Structures are given as C-alpha cells and as structure tokens.
Coordinates of N, CA and C and ligand atoms in Angstrom, one line a residue:
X1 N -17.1 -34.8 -1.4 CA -15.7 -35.2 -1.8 C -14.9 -35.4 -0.5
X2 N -14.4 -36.6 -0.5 CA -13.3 -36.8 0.6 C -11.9 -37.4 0.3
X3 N -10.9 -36.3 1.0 CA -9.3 -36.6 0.3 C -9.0 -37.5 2.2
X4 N -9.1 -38.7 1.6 CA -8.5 -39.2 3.0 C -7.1 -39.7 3.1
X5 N -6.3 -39.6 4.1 CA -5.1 -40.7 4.3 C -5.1 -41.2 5.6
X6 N -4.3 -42.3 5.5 CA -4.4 -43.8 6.0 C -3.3 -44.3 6.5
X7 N -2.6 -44.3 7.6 CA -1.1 -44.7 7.9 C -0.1 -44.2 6.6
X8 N -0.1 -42.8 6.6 CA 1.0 -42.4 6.0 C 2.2 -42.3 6.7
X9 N 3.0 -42.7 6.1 CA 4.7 -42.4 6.7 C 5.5 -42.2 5.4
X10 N 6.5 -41.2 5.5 CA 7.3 -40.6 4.8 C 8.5 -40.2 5.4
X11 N 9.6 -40.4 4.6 CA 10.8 -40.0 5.3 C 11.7 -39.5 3.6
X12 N 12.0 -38.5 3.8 CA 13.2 -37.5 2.7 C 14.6 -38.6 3.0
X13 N 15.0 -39.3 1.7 CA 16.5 -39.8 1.6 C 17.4 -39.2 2.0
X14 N 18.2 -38.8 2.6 CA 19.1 -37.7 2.3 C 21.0 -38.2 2.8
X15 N 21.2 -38.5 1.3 CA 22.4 -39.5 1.4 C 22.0 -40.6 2.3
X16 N 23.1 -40.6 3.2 CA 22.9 -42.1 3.9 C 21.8 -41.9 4.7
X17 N 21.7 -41.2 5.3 CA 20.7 -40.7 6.4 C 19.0 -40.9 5.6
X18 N 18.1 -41.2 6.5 CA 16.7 -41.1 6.6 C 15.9 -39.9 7.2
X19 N 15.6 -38.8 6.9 CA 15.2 -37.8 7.7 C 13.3 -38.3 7.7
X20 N 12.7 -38.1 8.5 CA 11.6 -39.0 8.7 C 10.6 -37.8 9.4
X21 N 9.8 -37.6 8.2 CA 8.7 -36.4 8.6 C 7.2 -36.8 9.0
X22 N 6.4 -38.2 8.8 CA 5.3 -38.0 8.9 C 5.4 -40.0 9.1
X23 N 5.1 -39.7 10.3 CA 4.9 -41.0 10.9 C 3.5 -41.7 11.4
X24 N 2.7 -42.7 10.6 CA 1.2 -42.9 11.0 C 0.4 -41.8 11.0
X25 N 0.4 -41.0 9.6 CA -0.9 -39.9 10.3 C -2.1 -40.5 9.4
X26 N -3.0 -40.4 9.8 CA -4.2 -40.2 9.5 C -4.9 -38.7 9.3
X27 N -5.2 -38.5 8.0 CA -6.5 -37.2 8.7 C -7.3 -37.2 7.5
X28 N -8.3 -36.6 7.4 CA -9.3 -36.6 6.4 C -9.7 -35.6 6.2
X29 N -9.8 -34.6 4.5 CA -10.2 -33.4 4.5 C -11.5 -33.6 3.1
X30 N -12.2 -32.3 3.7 CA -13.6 -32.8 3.2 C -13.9 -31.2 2.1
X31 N -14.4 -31.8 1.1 CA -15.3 -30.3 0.2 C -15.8 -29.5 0.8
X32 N -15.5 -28.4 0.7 CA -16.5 -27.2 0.8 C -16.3 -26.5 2.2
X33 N -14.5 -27.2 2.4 CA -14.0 -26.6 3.7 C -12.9 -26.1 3.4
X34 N -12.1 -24.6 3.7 CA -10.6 -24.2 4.0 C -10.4 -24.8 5.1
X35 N -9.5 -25.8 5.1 CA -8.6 -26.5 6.0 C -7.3 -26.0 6.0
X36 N -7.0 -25.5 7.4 CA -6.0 -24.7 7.5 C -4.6 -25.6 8.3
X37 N -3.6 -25.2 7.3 CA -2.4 -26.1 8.4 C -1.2 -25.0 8.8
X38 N -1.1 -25.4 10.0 CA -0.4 -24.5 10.7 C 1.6 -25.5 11.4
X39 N 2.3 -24.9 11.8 CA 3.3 -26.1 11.8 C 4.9 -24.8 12.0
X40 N 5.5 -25.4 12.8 CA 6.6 -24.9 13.0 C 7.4 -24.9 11.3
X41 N 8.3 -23.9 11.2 CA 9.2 -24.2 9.7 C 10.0 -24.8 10.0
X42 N 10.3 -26.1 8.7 CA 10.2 -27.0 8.5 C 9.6 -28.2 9.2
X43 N 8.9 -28.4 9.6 CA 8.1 -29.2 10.2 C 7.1 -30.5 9.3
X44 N 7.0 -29.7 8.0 CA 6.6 -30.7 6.9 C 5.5 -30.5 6.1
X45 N 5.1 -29.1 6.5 CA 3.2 -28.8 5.8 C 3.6 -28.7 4.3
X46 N 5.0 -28.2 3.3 CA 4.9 -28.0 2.1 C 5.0 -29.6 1.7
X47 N 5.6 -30.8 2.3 CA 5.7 -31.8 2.8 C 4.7 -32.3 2.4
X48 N 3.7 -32.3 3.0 CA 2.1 -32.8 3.0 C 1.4 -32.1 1.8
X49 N 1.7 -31.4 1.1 CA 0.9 -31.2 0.5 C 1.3 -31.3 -1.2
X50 N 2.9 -31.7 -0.8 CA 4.0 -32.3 -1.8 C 3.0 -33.9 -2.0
X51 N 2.9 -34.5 -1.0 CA 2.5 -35.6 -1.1 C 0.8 -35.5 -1.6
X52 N 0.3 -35.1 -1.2 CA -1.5 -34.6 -1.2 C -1.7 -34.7 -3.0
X53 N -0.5 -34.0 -3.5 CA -0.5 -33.4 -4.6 C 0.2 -34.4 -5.8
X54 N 0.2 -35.6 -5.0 CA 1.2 -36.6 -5.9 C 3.1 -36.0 -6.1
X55 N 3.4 -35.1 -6.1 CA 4.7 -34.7 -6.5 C 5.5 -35.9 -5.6
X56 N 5.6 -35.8 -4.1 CA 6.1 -36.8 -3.5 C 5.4 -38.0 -3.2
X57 N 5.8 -39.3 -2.9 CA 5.1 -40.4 -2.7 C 5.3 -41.1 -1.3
X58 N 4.7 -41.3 -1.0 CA 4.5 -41.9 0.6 C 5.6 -43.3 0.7
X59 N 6.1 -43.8 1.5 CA 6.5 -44.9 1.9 C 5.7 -46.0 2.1
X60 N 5.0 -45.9 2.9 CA 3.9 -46.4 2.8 C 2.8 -45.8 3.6
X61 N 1.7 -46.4 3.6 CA -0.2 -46.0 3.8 C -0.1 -45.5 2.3
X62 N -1.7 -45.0 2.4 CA -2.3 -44.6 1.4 C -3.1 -42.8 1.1
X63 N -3.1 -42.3 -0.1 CA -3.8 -41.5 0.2 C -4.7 -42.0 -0.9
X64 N -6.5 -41.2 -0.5 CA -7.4 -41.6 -1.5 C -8.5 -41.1 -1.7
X65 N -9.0 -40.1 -2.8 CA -9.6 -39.3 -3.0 C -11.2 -39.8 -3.5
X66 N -12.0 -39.7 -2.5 CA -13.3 -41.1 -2.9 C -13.1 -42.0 -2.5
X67 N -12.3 -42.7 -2.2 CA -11.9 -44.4 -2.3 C -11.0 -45.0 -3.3
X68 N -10.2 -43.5 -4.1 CA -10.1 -44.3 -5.3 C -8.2 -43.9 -5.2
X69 N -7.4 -44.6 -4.9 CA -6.1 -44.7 -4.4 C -5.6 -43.1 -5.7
X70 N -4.4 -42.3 -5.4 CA -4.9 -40.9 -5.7 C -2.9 -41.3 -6.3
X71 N -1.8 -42.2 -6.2 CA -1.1 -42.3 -6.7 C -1.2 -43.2 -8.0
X72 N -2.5 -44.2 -8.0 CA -2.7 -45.3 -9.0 C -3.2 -44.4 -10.6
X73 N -3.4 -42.9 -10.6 CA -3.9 -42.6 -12.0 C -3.5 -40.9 -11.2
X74 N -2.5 -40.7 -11.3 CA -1.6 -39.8 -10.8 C -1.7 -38.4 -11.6
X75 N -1.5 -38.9 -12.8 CA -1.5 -37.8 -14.1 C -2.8 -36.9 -14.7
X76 N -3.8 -38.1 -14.5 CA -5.3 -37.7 -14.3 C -5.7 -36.7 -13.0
X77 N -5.5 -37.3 -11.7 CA -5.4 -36.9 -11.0 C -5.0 -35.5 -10.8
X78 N -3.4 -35.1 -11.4 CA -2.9 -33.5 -11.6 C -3.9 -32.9 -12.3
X79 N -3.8 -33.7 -13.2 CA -4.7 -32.3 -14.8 C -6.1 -32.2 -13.8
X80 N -7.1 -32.7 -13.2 CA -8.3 -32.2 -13.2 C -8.7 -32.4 -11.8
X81 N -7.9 -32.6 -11.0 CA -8.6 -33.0 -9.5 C -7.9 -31.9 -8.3
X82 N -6.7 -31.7 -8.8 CA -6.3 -30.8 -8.1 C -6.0 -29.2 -8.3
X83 N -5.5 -28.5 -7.9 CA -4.8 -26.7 -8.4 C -3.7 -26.7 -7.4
X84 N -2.7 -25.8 -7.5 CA -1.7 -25.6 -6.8 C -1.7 -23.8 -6.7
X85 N -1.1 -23.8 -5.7 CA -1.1 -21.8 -5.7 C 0.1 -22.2 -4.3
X86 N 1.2 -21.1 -5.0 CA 2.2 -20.6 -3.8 C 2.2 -19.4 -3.7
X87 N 3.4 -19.3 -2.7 CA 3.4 -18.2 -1.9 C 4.3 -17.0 -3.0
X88 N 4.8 -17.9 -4.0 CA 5.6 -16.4 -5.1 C 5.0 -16.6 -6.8
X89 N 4.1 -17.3 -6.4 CA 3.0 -17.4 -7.5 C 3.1 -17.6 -8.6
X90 N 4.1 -18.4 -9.1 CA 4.8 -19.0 -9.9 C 3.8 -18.7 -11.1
X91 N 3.8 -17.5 -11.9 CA 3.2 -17.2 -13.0 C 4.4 -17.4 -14.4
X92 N 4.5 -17.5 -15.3 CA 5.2 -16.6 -16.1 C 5.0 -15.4 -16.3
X93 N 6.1 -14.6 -16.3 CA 6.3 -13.2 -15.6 C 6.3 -13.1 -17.2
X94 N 6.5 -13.5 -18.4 CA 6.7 -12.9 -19.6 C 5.4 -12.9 -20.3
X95 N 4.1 -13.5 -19.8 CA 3.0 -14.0 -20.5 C 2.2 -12.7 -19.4
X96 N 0.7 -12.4 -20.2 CA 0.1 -12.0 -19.7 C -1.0 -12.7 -18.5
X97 N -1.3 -12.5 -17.9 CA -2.5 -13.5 -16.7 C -3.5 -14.1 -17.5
X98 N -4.1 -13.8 -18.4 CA -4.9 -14.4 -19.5 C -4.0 -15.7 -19.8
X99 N -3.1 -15.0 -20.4 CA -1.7 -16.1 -21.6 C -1.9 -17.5 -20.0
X100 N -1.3 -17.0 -18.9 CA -0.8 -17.9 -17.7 C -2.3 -18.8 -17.7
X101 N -3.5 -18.3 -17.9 CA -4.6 -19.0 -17.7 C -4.8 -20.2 -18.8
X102 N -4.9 -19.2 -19.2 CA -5.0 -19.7 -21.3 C -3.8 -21.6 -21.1
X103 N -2.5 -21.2 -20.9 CA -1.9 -22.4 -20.8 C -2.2 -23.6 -19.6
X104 N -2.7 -22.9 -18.5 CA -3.4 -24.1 -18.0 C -4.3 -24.8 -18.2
X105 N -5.3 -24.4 -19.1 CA -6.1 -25.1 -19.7 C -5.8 -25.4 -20.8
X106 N -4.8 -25.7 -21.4 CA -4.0 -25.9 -22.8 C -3.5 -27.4 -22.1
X107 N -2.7 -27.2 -21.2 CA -2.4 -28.6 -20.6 C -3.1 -29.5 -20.0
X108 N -4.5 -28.7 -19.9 CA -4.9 -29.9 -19.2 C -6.0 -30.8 -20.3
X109 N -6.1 -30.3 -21.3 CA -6.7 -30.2 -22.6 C -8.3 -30.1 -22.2
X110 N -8.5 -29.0 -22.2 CA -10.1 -28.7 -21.6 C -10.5 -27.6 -22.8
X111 N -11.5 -27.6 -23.2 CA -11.9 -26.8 -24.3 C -12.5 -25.9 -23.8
X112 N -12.9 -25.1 -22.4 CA -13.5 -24.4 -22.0 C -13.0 -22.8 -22.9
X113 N -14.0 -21.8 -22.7 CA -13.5 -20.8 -23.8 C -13.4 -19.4 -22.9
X114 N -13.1 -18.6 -24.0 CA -12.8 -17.4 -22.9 C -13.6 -16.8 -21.8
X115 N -15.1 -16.9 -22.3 CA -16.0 -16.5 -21.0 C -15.9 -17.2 -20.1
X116 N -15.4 -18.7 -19.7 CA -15.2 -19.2 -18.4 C -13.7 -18.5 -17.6
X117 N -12.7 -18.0 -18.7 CA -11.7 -17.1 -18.2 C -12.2 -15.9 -17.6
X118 N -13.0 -15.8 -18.4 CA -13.7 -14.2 -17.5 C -14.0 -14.3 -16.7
X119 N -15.3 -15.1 -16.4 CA -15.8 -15.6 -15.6 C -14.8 -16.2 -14.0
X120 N -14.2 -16.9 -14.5 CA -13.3 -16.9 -12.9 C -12.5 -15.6 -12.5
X121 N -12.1 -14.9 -13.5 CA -11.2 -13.8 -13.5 C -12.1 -13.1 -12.6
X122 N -13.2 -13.1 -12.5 CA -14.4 -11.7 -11.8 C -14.2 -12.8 -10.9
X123 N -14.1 -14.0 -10.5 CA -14.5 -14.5 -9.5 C -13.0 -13.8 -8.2
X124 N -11.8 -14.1 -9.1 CA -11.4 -13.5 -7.6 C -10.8 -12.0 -8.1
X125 N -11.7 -11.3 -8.8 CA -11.4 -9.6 -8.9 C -11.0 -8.7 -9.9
X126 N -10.5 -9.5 -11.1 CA -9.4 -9.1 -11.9 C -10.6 -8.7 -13.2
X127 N -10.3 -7.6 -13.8 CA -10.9 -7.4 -14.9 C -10.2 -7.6 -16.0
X128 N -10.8 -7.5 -17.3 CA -10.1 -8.2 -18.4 C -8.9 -7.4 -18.9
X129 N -9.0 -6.3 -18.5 CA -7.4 -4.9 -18.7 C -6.4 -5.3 -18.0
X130 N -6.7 -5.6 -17.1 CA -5.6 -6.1 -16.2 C -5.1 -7.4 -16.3
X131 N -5.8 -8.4 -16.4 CA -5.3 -9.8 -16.9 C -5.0 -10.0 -18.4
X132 N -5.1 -9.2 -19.3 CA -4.3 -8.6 -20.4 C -2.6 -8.1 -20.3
X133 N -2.4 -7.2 -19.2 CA -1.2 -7.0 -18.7 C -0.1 -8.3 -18.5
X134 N 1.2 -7.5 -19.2 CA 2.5 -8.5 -18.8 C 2.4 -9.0 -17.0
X135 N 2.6 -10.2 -16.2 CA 2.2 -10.2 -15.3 C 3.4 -9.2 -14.3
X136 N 4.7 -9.5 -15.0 CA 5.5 -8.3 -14.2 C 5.1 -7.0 -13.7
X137 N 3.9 -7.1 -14.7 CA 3.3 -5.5 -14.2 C 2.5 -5.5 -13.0
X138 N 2.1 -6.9 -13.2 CA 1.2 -6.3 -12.0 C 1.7 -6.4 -10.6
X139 N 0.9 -6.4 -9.3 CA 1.4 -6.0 -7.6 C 1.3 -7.5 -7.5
X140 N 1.5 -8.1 -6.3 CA 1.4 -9.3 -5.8 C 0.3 -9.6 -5.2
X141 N -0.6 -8.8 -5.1 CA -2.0 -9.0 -4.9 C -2.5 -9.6 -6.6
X142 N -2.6 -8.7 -7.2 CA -3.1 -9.0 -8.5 C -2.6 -10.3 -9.3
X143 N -1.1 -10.6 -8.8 CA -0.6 -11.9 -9.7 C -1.3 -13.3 -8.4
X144 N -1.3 -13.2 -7.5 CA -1.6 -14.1 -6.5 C -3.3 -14.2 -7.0
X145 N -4.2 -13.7 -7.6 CA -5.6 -13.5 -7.8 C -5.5 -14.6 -9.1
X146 N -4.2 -14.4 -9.8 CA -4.4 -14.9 -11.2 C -3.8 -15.8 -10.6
X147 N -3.3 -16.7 -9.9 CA -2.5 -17.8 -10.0 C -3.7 -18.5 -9.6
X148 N -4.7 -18.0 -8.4 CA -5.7 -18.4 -7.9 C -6.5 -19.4 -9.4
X149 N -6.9 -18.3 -10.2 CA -8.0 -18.6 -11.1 C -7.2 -19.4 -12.1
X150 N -5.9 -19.5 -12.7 CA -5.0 -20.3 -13.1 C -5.4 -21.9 -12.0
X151 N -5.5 -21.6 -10.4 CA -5.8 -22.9 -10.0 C -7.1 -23.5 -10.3
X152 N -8.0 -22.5 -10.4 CA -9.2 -23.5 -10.3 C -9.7 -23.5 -11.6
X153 N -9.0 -23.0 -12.8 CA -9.6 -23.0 -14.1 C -9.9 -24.4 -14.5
X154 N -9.3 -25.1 -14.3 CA -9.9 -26.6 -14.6 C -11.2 -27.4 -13.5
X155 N -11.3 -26.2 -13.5 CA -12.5 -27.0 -12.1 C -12.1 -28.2 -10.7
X156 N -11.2 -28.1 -10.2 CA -10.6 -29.3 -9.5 C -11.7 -29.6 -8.4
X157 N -11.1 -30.6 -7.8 CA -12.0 -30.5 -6.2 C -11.2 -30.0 -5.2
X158 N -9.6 -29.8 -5.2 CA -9.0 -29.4 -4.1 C -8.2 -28.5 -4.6
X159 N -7.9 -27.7 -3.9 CA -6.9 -26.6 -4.0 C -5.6 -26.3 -3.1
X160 N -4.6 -27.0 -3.4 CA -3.2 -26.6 -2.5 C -2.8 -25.5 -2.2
X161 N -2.7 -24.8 -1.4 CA -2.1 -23.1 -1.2 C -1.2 -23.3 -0.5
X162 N 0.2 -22.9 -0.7 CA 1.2 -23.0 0.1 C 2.0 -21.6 1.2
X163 N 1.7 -21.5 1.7 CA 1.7 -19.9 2.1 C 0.9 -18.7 1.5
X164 N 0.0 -19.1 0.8 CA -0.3 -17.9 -0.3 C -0.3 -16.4 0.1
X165 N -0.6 -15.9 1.0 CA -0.3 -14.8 1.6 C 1.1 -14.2 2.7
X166 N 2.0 -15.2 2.0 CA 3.4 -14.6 2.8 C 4.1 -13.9 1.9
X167 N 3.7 -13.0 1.0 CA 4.2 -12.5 0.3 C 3.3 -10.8 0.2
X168 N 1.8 -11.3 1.2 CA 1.0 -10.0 0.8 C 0.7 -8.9 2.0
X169 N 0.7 -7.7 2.0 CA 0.0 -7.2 2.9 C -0.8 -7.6 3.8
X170 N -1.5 -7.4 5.1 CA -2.8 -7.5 5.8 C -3.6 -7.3 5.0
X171 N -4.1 -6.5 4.5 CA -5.4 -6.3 3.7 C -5.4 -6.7 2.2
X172 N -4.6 -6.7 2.2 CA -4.1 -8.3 1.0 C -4.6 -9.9 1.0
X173 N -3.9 -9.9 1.9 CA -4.0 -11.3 2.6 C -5.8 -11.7 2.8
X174 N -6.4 -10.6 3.5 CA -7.6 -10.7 4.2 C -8.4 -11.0 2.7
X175 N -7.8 -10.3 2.0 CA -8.7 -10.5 0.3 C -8.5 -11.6 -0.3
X176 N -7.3 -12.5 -0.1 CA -7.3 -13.6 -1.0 C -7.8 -14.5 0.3
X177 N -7.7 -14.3 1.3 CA -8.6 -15.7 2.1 C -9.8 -15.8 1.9
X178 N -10.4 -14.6 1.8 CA -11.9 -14.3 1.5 C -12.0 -15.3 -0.1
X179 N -11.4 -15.1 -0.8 CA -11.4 -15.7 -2.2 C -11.4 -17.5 -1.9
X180 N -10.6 -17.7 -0.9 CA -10.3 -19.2 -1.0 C -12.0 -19.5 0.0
X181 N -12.3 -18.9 0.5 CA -13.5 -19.2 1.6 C -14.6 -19.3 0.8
X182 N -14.6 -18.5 -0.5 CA -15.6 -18.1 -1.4 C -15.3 -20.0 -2.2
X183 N -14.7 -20.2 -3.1 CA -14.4 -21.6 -3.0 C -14.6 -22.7 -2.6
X184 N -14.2 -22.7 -1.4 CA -15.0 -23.8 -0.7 C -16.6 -23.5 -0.4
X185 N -17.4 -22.5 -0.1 CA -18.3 -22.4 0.3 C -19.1 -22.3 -0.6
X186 N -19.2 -21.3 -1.8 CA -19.9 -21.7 -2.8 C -19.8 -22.4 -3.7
X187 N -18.5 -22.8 -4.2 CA -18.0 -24.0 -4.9 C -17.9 -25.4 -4.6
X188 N -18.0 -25.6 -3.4 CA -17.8 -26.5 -2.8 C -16.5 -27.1 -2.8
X189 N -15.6 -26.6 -3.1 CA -14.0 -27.0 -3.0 C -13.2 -27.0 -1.8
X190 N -12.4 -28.3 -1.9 CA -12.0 -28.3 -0.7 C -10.2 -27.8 -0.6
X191 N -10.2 -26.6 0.1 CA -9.1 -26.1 0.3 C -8.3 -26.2 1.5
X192 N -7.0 -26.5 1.0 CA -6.2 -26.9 2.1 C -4.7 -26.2 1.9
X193 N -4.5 -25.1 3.1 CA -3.8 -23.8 2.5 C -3.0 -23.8 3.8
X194 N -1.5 -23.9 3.6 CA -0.3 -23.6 4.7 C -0.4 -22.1 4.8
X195 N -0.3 -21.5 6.3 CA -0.4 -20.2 7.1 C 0.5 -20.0 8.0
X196 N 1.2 -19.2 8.4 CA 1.5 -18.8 9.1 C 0.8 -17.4 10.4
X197 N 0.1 -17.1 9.3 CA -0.5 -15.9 9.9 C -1.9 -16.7 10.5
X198 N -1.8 -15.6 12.1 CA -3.3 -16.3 13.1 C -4.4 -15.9 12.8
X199 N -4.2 -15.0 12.4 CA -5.5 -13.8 12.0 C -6.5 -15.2 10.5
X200 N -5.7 -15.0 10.0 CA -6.1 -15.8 8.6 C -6.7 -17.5 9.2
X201 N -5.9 -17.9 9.7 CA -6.0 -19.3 10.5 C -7.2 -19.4 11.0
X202 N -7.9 -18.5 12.0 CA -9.0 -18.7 12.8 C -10.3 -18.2 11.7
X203 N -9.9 -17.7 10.2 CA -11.3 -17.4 9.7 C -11.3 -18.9 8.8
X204 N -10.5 -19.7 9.0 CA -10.8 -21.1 8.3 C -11.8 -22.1 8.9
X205 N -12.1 -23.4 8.2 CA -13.0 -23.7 8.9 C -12.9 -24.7 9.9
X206 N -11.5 -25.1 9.4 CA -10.8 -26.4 10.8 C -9.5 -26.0 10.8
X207 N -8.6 -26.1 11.8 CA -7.1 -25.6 11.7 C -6.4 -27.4 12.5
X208 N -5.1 -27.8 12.0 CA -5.0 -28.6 11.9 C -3.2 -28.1 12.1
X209 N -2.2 -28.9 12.6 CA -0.7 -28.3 13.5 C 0.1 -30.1 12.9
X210 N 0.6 -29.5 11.9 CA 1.6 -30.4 11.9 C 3.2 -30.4 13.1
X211 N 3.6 -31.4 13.3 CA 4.4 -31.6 14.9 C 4.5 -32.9 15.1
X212 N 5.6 -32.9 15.4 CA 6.3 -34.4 16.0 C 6.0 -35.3 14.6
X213 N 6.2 -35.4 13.8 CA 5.9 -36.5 12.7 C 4.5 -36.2 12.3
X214 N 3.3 -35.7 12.7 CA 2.0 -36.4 13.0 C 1.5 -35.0 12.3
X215 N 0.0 -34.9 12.1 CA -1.0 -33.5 11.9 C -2.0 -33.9 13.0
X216 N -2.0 -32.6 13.7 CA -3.1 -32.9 14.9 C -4.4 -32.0 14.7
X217 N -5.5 -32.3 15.0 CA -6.3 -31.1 15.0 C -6.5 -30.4 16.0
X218 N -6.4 -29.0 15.1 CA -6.1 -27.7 16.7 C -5.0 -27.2 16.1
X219 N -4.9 -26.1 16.8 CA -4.0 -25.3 17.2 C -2.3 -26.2 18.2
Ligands
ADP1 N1 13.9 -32.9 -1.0 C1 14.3 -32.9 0.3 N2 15.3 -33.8 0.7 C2 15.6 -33.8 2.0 N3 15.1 -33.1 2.9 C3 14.1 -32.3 2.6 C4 13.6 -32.1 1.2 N4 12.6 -31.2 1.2 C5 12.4 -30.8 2.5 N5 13.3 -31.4 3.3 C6 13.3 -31.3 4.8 O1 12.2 -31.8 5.3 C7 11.7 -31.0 6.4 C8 10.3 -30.5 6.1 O2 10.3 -29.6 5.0 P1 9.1 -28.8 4.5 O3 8.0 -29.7 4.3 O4 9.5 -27.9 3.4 O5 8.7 -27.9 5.9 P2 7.8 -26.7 6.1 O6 7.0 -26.4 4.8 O7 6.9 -27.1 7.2 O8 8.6 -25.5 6.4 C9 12.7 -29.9 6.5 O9 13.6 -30.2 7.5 C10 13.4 -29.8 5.2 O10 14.7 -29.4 5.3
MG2 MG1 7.0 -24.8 3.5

C-alpha cells in the first residue's frame, strides 16, 4: 500500500490574508511503516495529516492512495481506509470503551462482532472489565489504548496519530508506540504519527521534519 502526494500546496484563508503552509511537497508513505513527523509548533504536521485524512483539501497537487485520487470517493475513503487517534483521545467520556468501539463500527456499517472487539482490545492490552468501564474512569493510558482499537477496528490501511503520547507518561508513551510499531509490522499498516518526543521518534521506521512550507526527510 502506497499513500503518495504529488505537488501539494495548501494555504489556510484567513480573512483577507493567505497563510500558506505546504508549498510543492511531495513525499510517499508506504504499509507496514511508523512514519514519524516531527516539526516545529505550528509548522503544519496536524495540517498534513488534516489533509492525508480528507478533512482539509489541497489547493492544488494531488493525494493518492494506490493510484486512486483519495479526495474523488472521500466518504469511502474515511469509513474504511483510514483511523484517526489524538493526543486527548476523543472518546465519549459517557460511553463505555466497548460502547466507543461498538459505535465505530456502527458508522462505518461493518458487521464484525464482538470477538473481533476483543480481539483488538488484547491487541493493544485492555481486558474486557476494563473496556466495560465508563471511559472517565479510566487513566490516559487505558483511554488512548481504546481510541487506538476504536482506530483500527475497521481494518484501515493507515492510521493518523496526532501527538498520541503528549498527554502520557514515559512509560506510557513507550507502550503505545510499541502498539503502533506492532501495526505496522505485523499488520502491515501504515502509520503516520506527529511527535514531539526524540526518544519515540528514533524507534520509528523513517522520521520525516516538516519546515519552511515543505516535509523533508530526517531529522
Ligand atoms: N483553520 C485554520 N485557519 C487558519 N489558520 C490555521 C487553521 N488551522 C491552523 N492554522 C495555522 O496554520 C499553521 C499550522 O497549524 P498546525 O498544522 O496546527 O501546526 P502544528 O500541528 O505543526 O502545530 C499555524 O500557524 C496555525 O495557526
Ligand atoms: Mg498540531
């Protein structure tokens, strides 16, 4: 699987003004890799991945997942090709991690049944007691695990992470990157997750620096 883009340029309206974030980039991210982006704040990685994700739309270039233009069937696209996970893990806090699961595969209309909920639930840690629990209950390790499996319960090919670990301890953190590494490598999914933290950065498999308009590869 290949998410490529192609002379992308993007620039935010803002009133009269043009603010202009991503000028000719090219880059290409491939299955079965954590691709890590790194970038001064504001610089544009939630930006890129606003776009990556269809929410924002390019000015012009292209992006294209296979070859197959990724804004032309956009809707399809959300429900089964991609997952999202941020950094405050946007669960409902009134639903249980099951319930939170349960409705993403409600919208995306997939018939899968509870043993595939279990099933990913052990994938990134969570037992069925605990993903039973109101999510307010649980720590930000445990709701960031469920948003995780909330991401990939539809099976996607890519997975957006937006800071996911700026909200968790070191040894927090070191546990959900391990989960996204697990993903790409034995899933073959291709993950592409904003960091701030260097520690996390160097155990990915390419690191990539948004700057000056552009994403470079490196550091
Ligand atoms: N909807 C918007 N309208 C106008 N400017 C925006 C909008 N969203 C973000 N920006 C600006 O675009 C720049 C890049 O934002 P963002 O992608 O969120 O940066 P990062 O995630 O790297 O911190 C920032 O200067 C931000 O203020
Ligand atoms: Mg951001």
């Amino acid at each position: 699987m290949k998410l490529t883009v192609n002379n992308l340029n993007f620039a935010y309206q803002d009133g009269e003004q043009e603010k202009i974030i991503f000028e000719n980039v090219n880059v290409q991210f491939a299955g079965g890799q954590v691709h890590v982006i790194l970038g001064a704040s504001g610089s544009g990685k939630s930006t890129l991945l606003a776009l990556l994700g269809t929410v924002d739309k390019p000015q012009s270039g292209s992006i294209k997942l296979d070859g197959q233009d990724i804004f032309a069937r956009d809707t399809e696209y959300r429900k089964h090709h991609i997952g999202f996970v941020f950094q405050n893990y946007n669960l409902i806090e009134d639903l249980s991690g099951m319930e939170n699961i349960e409705m993403a595969l409600a919208i995306a209309d997939n018939m899968k049944v509870k043993d595939t909920i279990l099933g990913v639930l052990n994938l990134v840690g969570i037992d069925e007691a605990t993903a039973k629990k109101r999510v307010n209950k649980l720590s930000g390790g445990e709701q960031q695990r469920i948003a995780i499996a909330r991401a990939f319960i539809n099976n996607p090919d890519i997975i957006l992470a937006d800071e996911p670990t700026g909200n968790l301890d070191p040894d927090t953190s070191l546990i959900i990157m391990n989960i996204f590494l697990r993903l790409a490598h034995e899933y073959d999914k291709c993950i592409i997750l904003v960091t701030h933290n260097q520690d996390l950065a160097k155990m990915g498999d390419c690191i990539y620096t948004v700057k000056n308009h552009s994403i470079l590869k490196g550091e």
